[in-house]
Coordinates of C-alpha atoms and ligand atoms in Angstrom, one line a residue:
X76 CA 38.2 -8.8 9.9
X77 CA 41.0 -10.8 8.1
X78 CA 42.5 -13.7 10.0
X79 CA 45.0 -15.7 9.4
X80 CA 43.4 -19.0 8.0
X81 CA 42.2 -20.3 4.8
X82 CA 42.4 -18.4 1.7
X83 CA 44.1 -15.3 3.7
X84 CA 47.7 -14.9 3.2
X85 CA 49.5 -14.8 6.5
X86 CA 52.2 -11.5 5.8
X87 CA 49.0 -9.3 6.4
X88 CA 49.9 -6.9 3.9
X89 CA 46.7 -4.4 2.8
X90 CA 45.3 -6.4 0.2
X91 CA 47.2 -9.9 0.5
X92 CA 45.1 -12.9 -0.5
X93 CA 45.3 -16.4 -1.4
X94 CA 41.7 -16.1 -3.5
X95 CA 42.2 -16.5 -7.0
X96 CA 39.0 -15.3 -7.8
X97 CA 38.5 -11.5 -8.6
X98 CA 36.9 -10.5 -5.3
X99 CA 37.5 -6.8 -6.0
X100 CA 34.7 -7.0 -8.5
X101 CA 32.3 -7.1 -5.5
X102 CA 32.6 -4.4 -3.9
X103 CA 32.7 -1.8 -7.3
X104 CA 28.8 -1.9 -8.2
X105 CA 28.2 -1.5 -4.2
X106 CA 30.3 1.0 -4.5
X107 CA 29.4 2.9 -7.8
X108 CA 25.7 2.6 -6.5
X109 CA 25.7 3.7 -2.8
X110 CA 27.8 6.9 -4.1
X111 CA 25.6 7.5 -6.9
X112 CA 22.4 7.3 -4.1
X113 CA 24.6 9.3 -1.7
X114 CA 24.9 12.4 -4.3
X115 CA 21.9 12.2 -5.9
X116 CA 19.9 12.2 -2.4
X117 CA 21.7 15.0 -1.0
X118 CA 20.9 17.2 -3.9
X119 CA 17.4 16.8 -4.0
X120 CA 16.6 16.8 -0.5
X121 CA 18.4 20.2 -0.5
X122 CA 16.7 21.3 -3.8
X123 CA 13.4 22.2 -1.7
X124 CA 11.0 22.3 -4.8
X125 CA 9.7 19.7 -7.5
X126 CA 8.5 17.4 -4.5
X127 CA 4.9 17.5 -5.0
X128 CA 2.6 16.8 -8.1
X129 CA -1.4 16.4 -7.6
X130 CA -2.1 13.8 -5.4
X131 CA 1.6 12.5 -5.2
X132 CA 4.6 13.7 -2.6
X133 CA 8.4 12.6 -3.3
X134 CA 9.1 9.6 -0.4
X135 CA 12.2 11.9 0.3
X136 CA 9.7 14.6 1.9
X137 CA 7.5 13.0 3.5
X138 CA 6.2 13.6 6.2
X139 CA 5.7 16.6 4.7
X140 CA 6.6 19.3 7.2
X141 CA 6.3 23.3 7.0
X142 CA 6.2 23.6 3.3
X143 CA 5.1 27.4 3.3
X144 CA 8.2 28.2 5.5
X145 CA 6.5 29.7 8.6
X146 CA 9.3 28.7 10.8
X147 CA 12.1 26.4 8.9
X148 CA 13.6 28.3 6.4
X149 CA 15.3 25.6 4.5
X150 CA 14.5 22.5 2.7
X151 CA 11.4 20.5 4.4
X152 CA 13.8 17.0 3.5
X153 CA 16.2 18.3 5.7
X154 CA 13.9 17.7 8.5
X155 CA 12.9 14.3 8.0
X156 CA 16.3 13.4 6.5
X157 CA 17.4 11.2 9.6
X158 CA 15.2 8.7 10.8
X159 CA 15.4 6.8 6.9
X160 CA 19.1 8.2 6.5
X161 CA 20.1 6.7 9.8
X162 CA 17.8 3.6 9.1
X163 CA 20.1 2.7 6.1
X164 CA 23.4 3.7 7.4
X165 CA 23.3 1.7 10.8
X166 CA 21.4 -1.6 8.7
X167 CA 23.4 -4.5 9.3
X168 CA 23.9 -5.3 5.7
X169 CA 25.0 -1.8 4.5
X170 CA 27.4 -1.9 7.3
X171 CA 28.8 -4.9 6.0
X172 CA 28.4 -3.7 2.1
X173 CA 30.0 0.1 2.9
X174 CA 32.7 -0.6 5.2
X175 CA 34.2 -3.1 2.5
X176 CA 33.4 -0.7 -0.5
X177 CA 34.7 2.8 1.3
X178 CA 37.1 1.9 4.1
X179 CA 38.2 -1.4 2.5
X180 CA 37.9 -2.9 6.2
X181 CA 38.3 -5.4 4.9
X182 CA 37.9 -4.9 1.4
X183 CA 36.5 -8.5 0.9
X184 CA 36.3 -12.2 3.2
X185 CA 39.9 -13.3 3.7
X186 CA 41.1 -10.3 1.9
X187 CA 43.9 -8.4 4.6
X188 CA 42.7 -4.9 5.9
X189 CA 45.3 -2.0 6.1
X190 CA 45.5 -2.0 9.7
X191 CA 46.2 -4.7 12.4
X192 CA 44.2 -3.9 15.4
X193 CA 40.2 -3.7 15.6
X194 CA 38.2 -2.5 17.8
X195 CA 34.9 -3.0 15.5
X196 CA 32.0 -1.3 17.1
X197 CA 32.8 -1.2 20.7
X198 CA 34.2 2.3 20.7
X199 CA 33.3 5.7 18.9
X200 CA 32.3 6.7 16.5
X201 CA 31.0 3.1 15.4
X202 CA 29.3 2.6 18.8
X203 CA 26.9 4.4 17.6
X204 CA 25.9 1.6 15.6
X205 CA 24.0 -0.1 18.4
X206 CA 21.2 2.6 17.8
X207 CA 19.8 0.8 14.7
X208 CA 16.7 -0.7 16.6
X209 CA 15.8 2.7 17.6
X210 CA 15.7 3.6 14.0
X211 CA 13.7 0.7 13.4
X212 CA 10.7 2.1 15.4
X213 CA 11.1 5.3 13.8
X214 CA 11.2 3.7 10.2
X215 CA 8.1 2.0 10.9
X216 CA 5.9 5.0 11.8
X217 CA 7.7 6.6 8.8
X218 CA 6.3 3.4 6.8
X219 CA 2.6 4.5 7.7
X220 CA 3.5 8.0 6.3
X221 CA 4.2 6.8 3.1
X222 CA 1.6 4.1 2.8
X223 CA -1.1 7.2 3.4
X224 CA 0.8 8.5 0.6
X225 CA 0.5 5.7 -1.9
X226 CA -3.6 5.6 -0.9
X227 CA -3.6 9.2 -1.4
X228 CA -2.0 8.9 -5.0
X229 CA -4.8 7.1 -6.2
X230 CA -7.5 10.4 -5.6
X231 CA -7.0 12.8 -8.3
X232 CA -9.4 15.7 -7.3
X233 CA -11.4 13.5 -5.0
X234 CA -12.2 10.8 -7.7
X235 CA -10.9 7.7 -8.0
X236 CA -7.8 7.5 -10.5
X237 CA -4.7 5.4 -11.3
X238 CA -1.2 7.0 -13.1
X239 CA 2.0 5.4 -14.0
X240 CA 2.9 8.2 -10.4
X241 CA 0.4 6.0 -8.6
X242 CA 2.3 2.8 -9.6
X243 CA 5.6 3.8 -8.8
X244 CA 4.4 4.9 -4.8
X245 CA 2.9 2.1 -4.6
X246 CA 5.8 -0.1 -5.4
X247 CA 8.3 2.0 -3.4
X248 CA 6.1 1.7 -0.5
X249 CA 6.1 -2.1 -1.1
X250 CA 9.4 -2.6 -1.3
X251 CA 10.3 -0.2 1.8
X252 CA 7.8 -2.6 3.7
X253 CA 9.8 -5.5 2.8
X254 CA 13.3 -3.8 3.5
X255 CA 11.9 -2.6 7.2
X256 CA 10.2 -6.0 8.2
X257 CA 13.0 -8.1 7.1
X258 CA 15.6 -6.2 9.6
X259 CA 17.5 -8.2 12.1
X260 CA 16.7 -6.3 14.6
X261 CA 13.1 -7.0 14.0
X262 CA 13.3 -10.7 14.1
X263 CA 15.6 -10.3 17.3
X264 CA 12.7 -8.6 19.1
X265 CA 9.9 -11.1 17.9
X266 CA 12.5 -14.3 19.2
X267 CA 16.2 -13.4 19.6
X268 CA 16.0 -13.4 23.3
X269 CA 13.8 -16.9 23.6
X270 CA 15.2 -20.3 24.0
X271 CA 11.5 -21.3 24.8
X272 CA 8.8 -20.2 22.5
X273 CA 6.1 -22.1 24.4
X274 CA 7.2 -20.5 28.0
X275 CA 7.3 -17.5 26.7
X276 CA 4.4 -14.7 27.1
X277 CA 2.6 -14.3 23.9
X278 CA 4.9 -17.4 22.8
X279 CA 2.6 -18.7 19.9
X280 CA 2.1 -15.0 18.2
X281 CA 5.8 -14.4 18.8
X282 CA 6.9 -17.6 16.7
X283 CA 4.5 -16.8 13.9
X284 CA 6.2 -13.1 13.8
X285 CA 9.6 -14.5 14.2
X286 CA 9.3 -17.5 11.8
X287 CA 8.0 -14.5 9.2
X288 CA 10.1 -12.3 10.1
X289 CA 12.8 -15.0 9.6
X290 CA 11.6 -15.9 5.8
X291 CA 11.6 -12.2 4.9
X292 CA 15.1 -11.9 6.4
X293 CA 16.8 -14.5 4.0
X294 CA 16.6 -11.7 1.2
X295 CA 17.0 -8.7 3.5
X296 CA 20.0 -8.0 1.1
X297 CA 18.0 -7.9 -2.2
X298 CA 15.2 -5.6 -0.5
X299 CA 17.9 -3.4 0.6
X300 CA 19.4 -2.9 -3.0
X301 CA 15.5 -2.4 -4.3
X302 CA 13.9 -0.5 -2.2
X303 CA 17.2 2.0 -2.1
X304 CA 16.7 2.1 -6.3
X305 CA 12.8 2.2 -5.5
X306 CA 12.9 5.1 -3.7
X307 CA 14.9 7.1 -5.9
X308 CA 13.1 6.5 -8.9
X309 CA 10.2 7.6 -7.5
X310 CA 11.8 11.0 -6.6
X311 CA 12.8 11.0 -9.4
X312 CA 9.8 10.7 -11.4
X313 CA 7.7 13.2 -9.4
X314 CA 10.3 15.5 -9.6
X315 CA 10.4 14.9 -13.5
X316 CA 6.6 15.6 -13.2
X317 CA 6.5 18.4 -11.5
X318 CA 8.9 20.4 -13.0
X319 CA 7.7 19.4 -16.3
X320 CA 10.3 17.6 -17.4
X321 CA 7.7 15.1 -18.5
X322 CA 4.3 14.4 -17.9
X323 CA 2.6 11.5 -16.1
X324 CA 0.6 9.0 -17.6
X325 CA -3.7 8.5 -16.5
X326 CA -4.5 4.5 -17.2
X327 CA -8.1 5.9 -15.3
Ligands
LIG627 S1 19.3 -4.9 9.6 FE1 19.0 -3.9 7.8 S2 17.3 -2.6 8.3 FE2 17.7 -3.6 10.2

């Protein structure tokens, strides 16, 4: 929200500043990149096809549910789509990052917003922000589903094997890891309630989480951006693989 105060101009015209610098150039890649995520994702997880190629399965299908279409007609994506969509969209830093970049509110710190009142996220829709730590929980047992996934790539007709496919899971799944147990509302369970570790039940494992939780949450932001790029490549490679597009590489 833009106050009046330093660097913001005080007329509280849409866009007035007193930065000299060119803050505008922030929010363009966040914006260029989100969008380009945001198109590419809904496409393929409405494509229904090129998700699966031996032992590895697109991160935007699994859980794999109902591929032979018994009893969902559609696209199995769609039916996993919200636990990691919601995950993302009610994060703490991609509120911060999309709410500048598509509703320009504000566009940028000390930068004026279009209107004058906000009521931030105490009323609809953006209420509904508050649910993030629910997602949390669901985006940790989606974690497990994708590390079996990334042990799984490494069996190529039951025997031990390694391709570039392999790789790429297992670095997604990495990176997702690091995303998931960096999230605020992680490190608020573990201590954000505690003035007193040492009263505290389960005090001493608490403040090992939390003080871990707390190192991994310093680049939250940068583990956002690459496990977001992370797990599109790696759609995107096994869809390349299995449609043929190109084909993957053995190292064993
Ligand atoms: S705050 Fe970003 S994932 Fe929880």
């Amino acid at each position: 929200m833009a106050e009046i105060g330093a660097g913001t101009a005080s007329g509280h015209r849409f866009g007035e500043t007193l930065r000299r610098d060119a803050w505008w150039l922030e929010i363009l890649p966040v914006a260029a990149v989100l969008g380009a995520f945001g198109m590419y994702a809904t496409l393929r997880a409405f494509e229904g096809k090129f998700y699966e190629w031996g032992p590895y399965l697109s991160p935007f299908y699994s859980p794999l549910i109902d591929p032979q279409h018994h009893w969902w007609a559609f696209s199995p994506a769609v039916l996993i789509l919200a636990g990691p969509l919601g995950f993302r969209l009610t994060c703490y830093y991609y509120r911060k990052a999309y709410y500048r970049a598509f509703f320009l509110d504000p566009p940028a710190c000390a930068v004026s917003e279009s209107k004058r009142s906000y009521r931030g996220e105490t009323a609809f829709p953006f209420i509904l922000q508050n649910v993030h730590r629910y997602f949390l929980y669901l985006s940790i047992l989606y974690l497990a589903f994708l590390w079996r996934d990334a042990i799984r790539a490494f069996f190529f007709d039951g025997k031990l094997g390694m391709g570039v496919g392999t790789l790429v899971l297992l670095a997604n799944i990495s990176l997702l890891t690091l995303y998931t147990f960096s999230c605020h509302s992680l490190r608020h369970l573990a201590g954000g309630t505690l003035d007193c570790f040492s009263c505290a039940t389960f005090g001493r494992p608490r403040y090992t989480a939390w003080r871990w939780i707390s190192a991994l949450n310093e680049s939250h932001m940068l583990f956002a951006w690459m496990s977001l790029v992370s797990v599109g490549l790696a759609d995107f490679y096994i869809r390349q693989v299995s449609s043929g597009a190109f084909r993957d590489v053995r190292l064993f």
